[in-house]
Coordinates of C-alpha atoms and ligand atoms in Angstrom, one line a residue:
X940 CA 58.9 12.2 -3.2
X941 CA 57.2 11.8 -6.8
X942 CA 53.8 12.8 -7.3
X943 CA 51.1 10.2 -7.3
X944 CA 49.4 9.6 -10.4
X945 CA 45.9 9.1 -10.1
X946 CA 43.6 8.2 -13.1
X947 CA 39.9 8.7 -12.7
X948 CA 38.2 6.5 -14.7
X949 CA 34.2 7.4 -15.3
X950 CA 31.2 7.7 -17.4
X951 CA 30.5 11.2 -16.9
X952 CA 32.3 14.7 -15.5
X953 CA 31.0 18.1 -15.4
X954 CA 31.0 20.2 -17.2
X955 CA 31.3 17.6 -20.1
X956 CA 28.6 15.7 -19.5
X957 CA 26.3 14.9 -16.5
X958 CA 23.6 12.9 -15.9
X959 CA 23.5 13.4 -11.6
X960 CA 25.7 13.4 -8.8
X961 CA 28.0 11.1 -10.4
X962 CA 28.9 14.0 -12.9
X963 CA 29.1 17.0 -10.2
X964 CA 31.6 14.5 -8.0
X965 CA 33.9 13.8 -11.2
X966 CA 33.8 17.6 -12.1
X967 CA 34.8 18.8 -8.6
X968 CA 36.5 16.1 -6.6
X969 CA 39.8 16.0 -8.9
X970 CA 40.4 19.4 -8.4
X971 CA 40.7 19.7 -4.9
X972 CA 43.7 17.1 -4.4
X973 CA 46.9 18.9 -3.9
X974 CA 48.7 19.4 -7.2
X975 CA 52.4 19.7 -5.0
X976 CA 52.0 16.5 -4.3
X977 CA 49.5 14.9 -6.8
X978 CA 48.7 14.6 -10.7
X979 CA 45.2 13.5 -11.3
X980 CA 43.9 12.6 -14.5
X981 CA 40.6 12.1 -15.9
X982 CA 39.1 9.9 -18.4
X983 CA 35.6 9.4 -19.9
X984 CA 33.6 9.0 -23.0
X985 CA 33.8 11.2 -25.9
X986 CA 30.1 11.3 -26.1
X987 CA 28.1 13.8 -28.6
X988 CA 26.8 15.8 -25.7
X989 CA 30.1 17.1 -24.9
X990 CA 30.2 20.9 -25.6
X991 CA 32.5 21.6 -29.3
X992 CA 34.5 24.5 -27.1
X993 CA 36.0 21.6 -25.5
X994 CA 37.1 19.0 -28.4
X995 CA 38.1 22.2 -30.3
X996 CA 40.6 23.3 -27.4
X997 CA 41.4 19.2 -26.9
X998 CA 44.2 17.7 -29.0
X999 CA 44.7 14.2 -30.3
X1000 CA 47.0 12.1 -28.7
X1001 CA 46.7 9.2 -30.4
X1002 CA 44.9 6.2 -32.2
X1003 CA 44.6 2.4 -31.3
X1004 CA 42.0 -0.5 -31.3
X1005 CA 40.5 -2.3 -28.9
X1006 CA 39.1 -5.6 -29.1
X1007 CA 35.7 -6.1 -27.6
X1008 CA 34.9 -9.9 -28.3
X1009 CA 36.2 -11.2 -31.7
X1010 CA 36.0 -7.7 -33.2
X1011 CA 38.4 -4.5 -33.2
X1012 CA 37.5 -1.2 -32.2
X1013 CA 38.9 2.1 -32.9
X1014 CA 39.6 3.7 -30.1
X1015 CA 41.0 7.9 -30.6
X1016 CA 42.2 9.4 -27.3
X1017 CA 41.8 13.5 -26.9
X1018 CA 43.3 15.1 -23.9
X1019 CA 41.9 18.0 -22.7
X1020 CA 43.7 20.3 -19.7
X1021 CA 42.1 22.7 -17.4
X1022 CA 42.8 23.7 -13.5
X1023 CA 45.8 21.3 -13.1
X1024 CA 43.5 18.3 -14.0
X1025 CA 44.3 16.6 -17.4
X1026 CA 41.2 14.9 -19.0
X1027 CA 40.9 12.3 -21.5
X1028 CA 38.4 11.5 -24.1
X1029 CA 38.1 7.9 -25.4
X1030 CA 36.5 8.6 -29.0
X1031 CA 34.5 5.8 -31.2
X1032 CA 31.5 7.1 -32.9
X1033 CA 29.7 3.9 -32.7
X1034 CA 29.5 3.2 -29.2
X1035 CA 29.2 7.2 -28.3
X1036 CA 27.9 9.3 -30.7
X1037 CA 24.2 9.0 -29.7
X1038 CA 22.2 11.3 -27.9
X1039 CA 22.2 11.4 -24.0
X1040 CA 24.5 9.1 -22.1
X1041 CA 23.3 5.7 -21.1
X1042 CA 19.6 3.7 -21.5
X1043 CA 20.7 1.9 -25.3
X1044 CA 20.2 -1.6 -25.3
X1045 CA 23.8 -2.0 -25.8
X1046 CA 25.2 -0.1 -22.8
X1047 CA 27.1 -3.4 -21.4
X1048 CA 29.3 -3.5 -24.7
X1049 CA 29.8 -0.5 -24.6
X1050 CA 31.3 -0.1 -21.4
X1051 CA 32.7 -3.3 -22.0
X1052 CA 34.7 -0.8 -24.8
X1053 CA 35.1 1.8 -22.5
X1054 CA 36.7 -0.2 -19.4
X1055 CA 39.1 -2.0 -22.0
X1056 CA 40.1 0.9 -23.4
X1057 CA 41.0 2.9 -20.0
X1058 CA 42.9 -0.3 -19.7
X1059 CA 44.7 -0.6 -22.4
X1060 CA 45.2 3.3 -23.6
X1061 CA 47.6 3.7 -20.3
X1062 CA 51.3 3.3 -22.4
X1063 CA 49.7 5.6 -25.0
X1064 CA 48.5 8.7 -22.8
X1065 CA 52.5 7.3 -21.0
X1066 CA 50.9 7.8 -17.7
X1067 CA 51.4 4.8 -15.4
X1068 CA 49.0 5.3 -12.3
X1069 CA 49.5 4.1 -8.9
X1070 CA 45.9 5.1 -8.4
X1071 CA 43.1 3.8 -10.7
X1072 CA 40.3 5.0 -9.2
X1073 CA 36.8 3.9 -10.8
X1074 CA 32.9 4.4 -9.9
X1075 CA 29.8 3.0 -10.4
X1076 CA 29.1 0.2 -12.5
X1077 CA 29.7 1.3 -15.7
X1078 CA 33.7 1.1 -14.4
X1079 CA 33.7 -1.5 -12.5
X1080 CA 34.9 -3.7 -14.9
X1081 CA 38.0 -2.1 -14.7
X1082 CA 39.6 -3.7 -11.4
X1083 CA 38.2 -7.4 -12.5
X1084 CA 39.8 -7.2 -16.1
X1085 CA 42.8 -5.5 -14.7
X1086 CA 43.3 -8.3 -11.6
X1087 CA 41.8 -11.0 -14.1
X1088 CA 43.5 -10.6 -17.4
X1089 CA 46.1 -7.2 -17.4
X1090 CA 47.6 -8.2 -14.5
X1091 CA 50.5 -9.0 -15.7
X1092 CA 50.9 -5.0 -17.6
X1093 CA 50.1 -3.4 -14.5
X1094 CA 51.6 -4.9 -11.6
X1095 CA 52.1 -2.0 -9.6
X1096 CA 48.3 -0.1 -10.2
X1097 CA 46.3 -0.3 -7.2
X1098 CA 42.4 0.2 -7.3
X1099 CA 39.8 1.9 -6.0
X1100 CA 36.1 1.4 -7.0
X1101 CA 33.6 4.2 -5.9
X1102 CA 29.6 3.3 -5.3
X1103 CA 27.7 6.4 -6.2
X1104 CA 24.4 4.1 -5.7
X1105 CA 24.1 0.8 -5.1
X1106 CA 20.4 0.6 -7.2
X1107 CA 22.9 0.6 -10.4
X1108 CA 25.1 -2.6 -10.6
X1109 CA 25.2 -3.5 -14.2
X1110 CA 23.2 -7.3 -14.4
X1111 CA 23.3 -9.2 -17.4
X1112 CA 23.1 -12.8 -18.8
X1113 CA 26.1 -14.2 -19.3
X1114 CA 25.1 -15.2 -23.0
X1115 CA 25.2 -11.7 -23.2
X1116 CA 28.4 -10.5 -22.3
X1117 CA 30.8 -13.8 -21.7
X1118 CA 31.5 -13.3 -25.6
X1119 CA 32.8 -9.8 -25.4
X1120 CA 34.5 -10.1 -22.0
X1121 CA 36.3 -13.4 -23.8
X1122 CA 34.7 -15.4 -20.5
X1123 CA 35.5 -18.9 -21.2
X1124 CA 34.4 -19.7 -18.0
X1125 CA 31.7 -18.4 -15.3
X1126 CA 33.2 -16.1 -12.9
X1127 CA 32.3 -16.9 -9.5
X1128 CA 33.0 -13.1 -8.2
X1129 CA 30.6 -11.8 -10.4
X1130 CA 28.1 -14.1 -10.6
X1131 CA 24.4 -12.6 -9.6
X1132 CA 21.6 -15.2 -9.4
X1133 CA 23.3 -16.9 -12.5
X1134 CA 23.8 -13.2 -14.5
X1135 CA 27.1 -11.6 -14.6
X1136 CA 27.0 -8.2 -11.8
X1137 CA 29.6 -5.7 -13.1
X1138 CA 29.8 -4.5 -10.0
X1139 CA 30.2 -7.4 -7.9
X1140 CA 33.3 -8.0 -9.8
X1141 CA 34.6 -4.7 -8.4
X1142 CA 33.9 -4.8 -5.1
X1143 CA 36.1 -8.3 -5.1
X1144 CA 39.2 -7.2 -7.0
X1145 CA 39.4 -3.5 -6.0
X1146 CA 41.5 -2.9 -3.5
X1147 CA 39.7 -0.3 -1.9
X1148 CA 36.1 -0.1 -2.3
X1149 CA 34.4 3.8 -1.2
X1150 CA 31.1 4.3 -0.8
X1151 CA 29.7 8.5 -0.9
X1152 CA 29.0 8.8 3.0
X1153 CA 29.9 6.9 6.2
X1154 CA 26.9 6.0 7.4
X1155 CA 25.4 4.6 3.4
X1156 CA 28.7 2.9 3.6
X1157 CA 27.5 0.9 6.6
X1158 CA 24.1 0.7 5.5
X1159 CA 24.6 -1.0 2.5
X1160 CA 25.4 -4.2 4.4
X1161 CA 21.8 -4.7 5.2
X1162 CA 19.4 -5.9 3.3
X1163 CA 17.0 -3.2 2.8
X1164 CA 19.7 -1.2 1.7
X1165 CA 22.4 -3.6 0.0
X1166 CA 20.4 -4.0 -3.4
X1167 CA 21.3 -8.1 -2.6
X1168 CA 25.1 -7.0 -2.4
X1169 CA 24.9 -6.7 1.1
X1170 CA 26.7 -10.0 2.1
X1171 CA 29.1 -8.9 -0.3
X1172 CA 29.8 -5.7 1.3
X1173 CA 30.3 -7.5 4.6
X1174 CA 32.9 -10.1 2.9
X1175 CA 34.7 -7.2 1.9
X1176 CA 33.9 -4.8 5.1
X1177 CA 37.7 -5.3 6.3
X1178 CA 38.5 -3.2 2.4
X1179 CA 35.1 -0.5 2.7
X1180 CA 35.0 3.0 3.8
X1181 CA 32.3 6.3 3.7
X1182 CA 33.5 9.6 2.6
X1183 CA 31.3 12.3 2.6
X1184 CA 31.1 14.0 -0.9
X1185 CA 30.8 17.8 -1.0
X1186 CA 30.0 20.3 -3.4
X1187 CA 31.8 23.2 -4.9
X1188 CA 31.9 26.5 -3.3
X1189 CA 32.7 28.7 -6.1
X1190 CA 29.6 27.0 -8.5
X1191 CA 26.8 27.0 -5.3
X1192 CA 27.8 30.2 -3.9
X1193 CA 24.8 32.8 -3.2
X1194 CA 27.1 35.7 -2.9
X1195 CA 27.7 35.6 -6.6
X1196 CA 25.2 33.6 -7.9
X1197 CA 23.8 35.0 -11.3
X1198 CA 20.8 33.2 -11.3
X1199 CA 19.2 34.4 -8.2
X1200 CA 17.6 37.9 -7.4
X1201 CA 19.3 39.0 -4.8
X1202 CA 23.1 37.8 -3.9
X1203 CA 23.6 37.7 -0.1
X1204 CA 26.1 35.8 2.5
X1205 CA 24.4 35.6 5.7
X1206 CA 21.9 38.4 5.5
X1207 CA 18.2 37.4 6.0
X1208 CA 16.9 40.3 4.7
X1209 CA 19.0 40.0 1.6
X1210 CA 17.2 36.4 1.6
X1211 CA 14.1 37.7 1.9
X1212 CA 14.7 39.6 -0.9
X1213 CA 14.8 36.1 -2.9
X1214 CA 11.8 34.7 -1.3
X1215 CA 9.6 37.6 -2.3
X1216 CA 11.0 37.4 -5.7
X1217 CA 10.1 33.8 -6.2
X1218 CA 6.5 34.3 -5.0
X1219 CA 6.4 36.5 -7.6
X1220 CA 8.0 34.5 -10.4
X1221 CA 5.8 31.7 -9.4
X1222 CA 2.6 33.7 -9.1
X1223 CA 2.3 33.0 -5.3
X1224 CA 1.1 35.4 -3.1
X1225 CA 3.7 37.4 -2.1
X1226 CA 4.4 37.4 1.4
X1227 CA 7.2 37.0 3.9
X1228 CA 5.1 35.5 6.8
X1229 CA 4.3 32.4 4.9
X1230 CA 6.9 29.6 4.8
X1231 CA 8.4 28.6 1.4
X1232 CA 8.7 24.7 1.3
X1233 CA 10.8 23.1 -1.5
X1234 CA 11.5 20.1 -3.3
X1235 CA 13.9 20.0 -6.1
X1236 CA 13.9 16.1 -7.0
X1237 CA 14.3 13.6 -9.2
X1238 CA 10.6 12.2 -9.0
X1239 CA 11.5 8.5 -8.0
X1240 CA 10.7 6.1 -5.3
X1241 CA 14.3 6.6 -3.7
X1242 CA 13.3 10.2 -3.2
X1243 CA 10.5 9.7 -0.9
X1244 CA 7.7 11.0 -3.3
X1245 CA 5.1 8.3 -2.1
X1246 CA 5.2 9.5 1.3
X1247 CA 5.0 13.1 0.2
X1248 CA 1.9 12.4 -1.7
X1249 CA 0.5 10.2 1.4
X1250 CA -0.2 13.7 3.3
X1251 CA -0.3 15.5 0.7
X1252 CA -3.5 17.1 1.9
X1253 CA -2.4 17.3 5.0
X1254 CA 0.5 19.6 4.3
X1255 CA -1.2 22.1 2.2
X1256 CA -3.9 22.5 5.3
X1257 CA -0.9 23.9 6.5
X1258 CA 0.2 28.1 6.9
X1259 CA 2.8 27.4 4.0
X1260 CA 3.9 27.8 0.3
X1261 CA 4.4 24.7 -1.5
X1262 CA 6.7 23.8 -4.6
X1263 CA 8.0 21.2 -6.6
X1264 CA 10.7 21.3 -9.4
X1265 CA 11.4 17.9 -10.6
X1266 CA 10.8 15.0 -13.3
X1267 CA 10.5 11.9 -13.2
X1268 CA 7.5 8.9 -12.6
X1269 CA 4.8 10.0 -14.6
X1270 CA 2.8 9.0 -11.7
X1271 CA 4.4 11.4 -9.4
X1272 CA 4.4 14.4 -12.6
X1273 CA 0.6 14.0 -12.3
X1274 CA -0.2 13.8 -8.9
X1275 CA 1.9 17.2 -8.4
X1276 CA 0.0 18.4 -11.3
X1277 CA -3.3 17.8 -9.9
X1278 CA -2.2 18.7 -6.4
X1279 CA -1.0 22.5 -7.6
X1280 CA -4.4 22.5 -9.7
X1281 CA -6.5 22.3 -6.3
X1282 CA -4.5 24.7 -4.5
X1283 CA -3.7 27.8 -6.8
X1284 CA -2.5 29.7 -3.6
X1285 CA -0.2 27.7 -2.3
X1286 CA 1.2 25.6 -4.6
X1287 CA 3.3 25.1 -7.5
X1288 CA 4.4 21.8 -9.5
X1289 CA 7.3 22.7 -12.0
X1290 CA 7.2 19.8 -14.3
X1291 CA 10.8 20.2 -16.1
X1292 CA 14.6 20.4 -15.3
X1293 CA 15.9 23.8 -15.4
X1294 CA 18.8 24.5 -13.7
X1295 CA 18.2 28.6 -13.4
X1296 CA 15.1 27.7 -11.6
X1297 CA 16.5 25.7 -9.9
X1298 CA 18.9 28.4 -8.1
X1299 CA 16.2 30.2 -7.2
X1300 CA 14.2 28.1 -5.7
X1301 CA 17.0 27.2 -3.2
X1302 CA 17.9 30.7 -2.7
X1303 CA 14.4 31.9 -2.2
X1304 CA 12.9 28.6 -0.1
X1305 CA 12.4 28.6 3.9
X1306 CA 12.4 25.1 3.9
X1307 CA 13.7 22.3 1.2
X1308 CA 12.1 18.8 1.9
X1309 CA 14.3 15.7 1.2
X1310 CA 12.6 12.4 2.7
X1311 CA 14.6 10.2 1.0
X1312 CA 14.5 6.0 1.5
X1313 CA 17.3 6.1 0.7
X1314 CA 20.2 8.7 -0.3
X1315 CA 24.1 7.3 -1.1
X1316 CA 25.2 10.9 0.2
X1317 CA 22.7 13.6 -1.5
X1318 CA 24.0 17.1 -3.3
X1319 CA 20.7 18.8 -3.0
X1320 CA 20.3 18.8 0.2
X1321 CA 23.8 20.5 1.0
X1322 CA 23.3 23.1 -2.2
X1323 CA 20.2 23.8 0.2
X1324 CA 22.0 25.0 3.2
X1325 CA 24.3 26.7 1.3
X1326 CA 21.4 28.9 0.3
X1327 CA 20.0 29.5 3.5
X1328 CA 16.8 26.7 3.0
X1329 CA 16.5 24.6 6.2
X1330 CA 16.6 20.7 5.1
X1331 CA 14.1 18.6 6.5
X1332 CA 15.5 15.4 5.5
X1333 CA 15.1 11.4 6.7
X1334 CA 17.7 10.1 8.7
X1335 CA 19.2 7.9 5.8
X1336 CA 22.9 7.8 4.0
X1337 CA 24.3 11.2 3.6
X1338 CA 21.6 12.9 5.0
X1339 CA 22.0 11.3 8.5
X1340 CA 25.6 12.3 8.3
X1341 CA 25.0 16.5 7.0
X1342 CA 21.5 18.0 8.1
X1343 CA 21.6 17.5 12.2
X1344 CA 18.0 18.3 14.2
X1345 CA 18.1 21.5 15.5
X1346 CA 17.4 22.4 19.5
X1347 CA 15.6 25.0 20.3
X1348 CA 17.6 25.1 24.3
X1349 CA 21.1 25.1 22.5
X1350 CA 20.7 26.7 19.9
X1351 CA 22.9 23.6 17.7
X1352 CA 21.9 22.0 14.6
X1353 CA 20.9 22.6 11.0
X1354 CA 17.6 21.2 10.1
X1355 CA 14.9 19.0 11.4
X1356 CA 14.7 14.6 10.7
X1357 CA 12.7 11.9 11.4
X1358 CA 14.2 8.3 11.4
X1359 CA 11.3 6.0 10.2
X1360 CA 10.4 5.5 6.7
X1361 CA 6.8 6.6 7.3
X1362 CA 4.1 9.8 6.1
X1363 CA 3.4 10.8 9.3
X1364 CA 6.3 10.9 11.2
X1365 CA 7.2 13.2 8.1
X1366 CA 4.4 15.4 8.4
X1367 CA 5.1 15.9 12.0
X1368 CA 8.3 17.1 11.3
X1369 CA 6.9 19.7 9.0
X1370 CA 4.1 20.5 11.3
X1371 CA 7.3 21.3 14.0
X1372 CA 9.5 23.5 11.5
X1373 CA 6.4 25.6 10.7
X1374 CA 5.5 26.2 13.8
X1375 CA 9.3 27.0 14.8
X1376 CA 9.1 29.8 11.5
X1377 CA 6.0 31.2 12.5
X1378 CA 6.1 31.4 16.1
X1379 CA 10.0 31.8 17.2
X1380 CA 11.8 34.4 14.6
X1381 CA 14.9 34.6 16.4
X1382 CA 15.3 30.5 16.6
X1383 CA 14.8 30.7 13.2
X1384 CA 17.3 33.0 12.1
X1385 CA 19.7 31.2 14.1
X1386 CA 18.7 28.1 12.0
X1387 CA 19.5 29.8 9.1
X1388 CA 22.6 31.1 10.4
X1389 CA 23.9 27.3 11.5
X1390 CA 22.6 25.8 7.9
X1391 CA 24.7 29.0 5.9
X1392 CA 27.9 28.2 8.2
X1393 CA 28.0 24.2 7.9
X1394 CA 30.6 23.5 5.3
X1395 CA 30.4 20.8 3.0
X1396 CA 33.7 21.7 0.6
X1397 CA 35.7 18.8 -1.5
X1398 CA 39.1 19.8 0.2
X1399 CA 38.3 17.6 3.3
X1400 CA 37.3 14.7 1.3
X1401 CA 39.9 15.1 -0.9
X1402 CA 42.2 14.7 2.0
X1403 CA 40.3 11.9 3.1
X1404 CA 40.8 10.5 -0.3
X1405 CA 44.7 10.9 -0.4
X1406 CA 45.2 9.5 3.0
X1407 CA 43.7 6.1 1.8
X1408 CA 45.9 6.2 -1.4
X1409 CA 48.9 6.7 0.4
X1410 CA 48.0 4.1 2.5
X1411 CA 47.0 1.5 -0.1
X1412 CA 50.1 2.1 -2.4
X1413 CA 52.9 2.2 0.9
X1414 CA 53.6 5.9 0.9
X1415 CA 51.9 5.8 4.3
X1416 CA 51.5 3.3 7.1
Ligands
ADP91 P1 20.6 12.4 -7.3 O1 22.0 12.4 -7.9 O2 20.2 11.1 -6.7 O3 19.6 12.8 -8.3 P2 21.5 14.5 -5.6 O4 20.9 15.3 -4.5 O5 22.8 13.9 -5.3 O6 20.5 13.5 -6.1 O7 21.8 15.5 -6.8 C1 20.7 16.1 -7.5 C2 21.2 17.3 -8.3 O8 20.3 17.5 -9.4 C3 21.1 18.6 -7.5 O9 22.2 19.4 -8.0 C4 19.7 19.2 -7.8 O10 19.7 20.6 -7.6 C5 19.6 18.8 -9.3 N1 18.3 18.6 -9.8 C6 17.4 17.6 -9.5 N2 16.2 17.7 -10.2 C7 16.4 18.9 -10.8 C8 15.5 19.7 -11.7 N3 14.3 19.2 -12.0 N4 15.9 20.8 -12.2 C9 17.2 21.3 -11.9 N5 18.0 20.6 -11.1 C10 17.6 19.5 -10.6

């Protein structure tokens, strides 16, 4: 049987450019399909942040234009190949040589240009997908236009639209965008409180919509979670599915990590090792008997920050170590601040992103807090346990589906949870995993022990993946 083609269309893929989890899933996931029987491709913007090793090793395959509203766009394409994945580069210096990714005040025009050019680029590049698989909103035009006014081109392309979060839909006036999307009329599958949702569009006309974790996936069709999609979701509930993401082995891998002190696999002495070495780095005391408790964070609401610095206080009365690696609110930056200030001993508040710190702080961490309100599936969490650092996470999305409470009778489970959205329930939770680190050593090395063994890799998502192509194109029944 022929391969299937599969075309990955995104705004972002490590290692060209990442802004979050979006970038590390477009990085990893197209790898791990099975190249016997699959040929994925890749395509994104050719933005400015894009490393020159990569557009010097890329060639040019060819020119065209696009038309975005009454005007005409060049549009270069550069493919690029590396571990059986081919990637694609749409070029036009106007809509993407700027710094950073996203947050101009023209983003919809220019993934307006981007989904049209995916779209239309497909003779030249002479790969004809059966899967066009797109995610978040900045491709989710790309199953409406293709339904709505390729349809006739592609006949035999089936799609998939990915939500990576639900927060992100792409809203805009229709005065805005009907113009460039050559609307002549109001679409009624995309129309959000009289604006024009990009991703509404996509979660009508794809023909299989994914969401990064079962139990997000079923979330999302309740209002506290839906992001006021959720009666969409359930319309199209018959069409939706959760599968887990995971993250890559060989990149989060203490055992040859060069950013941390000591490498190690499943010693917890070796780890040890690591957590001396960050209280030193961090000017912490340095000693074994006190719990390290991390957060490495994006510092927004979704993260849970407000109920971290609700019992604040309370948490630092504790027999602990305390620290913080994140950006974010400039609320949340100066409460840490001020928090760290008042208690020089035990903690620290590391204002920046820095992804070598980062490393360590997993490796040489007891404990990584992740409260989340919400959490579409989660990396850091995972990248945790695969350092040893016992999550203590809320029982939301992803989160509900990896970290599972551990019992101290069987022995089973890798981290400790709490269901309600609330401070205290939180700092209860804490209050029980220090106690367990201080009081039972051998429960806690078991602890360790279940978090290093859970695996999290792509290759059964992947599978996951494949199964619903086949299924969707009739290689499969
Ligand atoms: P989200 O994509 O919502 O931010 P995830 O948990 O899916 O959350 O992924 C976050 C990723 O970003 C993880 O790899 C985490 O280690 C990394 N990260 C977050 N904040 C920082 C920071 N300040 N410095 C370094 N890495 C960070």
């Amino acid at each position: 049987m022929e391969k299937l083609q599969i075309l990955f269309a995104a705004s972002e893929a490590f290692p060209f450019a990442k802004s979050g989890g979006l970038g590390d899933v477009i990085g990893s996931l197209p790898k791990a399909f099975p190249s016997k029987e699959t040929d994925v491709r890749v395509i994104i913007p050719k933005y400015d942040c894009i490393p020159q090793e990569y557009i010097d090793e890329s060639k040019l395959v060819d020119i065209f234009y696009v038309h975005v509203g009454n005007s005409n766009q060049y549009c270069g394409i550069l493919e690029y190949k590396a571990d059986n994945v081919t990637y694609y580069f749409i070029d036009n210096e106007y809509y993407f040589k700027r710094p950073g990714l996203y947050g101009y005040y023209d983003d919809a025009e220019r993934f307006i240009f981007f989904s049209r050019a995916v779209l239309e680029c497909i003779p030249y590049i002479n790969f004809y997908p059966d899967i066009l698989h797109c995610h978040d909103w900045q491709t989710a035009l790309v199953p409406y236009l293709l339904k709505e006014q390729y349809a006739w081109h592609y006949q035999n392309v089936k799609t998939v639209f990915t939500i990576h979060n639900m927060k992100y839909q792409g809203v805009y006036s229709f005065s805005d965008v009907a113009g460039l999307l050559n609307f002549d009329y109001f679409p009624m599958t995309m129309e959000f409180y009289n604006n024009i949702n990009f991703m509404k569009g996509a979660l009508y006309t794809a023909d299989l919509v994914t969401t990064v974790s079962p139990t997000y996936a079923e979330e999302i069709k309740q209002p506290y979670y839906g992001e006021g999609l959720d009666g969409v979701v359930v319309d199209i509930a018959y069409k939706e599915v959760g599968i887990l993401n995971g993250i890559d082995d060989n990149e989060y891998n203490p055992q040859n990590d060069p950013h941390i002190w000591t490498n190690f696999k499943s010693s917890y002495l070796k780890k040890t090792e690591n957590k001396k070495a960050l209280q030193a780095h961090m000017n912490l005391p340095v000693d074994e008997t006190k719990p390290v408790i991390s957060m490495i964070t994006r510092l927004v609401d979704q993260k849970g920050i407000d109920l971290v610095a609700a019992v604040i206080h309370e948490i630092l009365q504790m027999d602990l170590q305390f620290i913080v690696l994140g950006t974010g609110d400039s609320q949340y930056e100066n409460m840490l601040r001020e928090v760290a200030y008042t208690y020089p001993d035990k903690m620290r508040a590391c204002i920046t992103f820095d992804e070598d710190l980062s490393r360590k702080i997993y490796a040489g961490s007891d404990i990584f807090l992740m409260p989340s309100k919400f959490e579409p599936c989660g990396l850091s969490q995972l990248i945790a346990m695969r350092y040893g650092a016992i999550p203590i996470v809320r029982e939301t999305g992803g989160l509900k589906d990896t970290v599972h409470q551990f019992d101290t009778e069987t022995q089973e489970g890798n981290g400790f949870s709490f269901s309600t959205y609330n401070a205290h329930d939180m700092l209860n939770v804490i209050q029980n995993a220090v106690n367990l680190f201080h009081t039972d050593k051998e429960a806690w090395k078991k602890l360790t022990d279940n978090a290093l063994k859970s695996k999290f890799d792509w290759k059964s998502s992947a599978d996951k993946y494949l199964d619903y192509y086949k299924k969707i194109t009739g290689r499969q029944s």
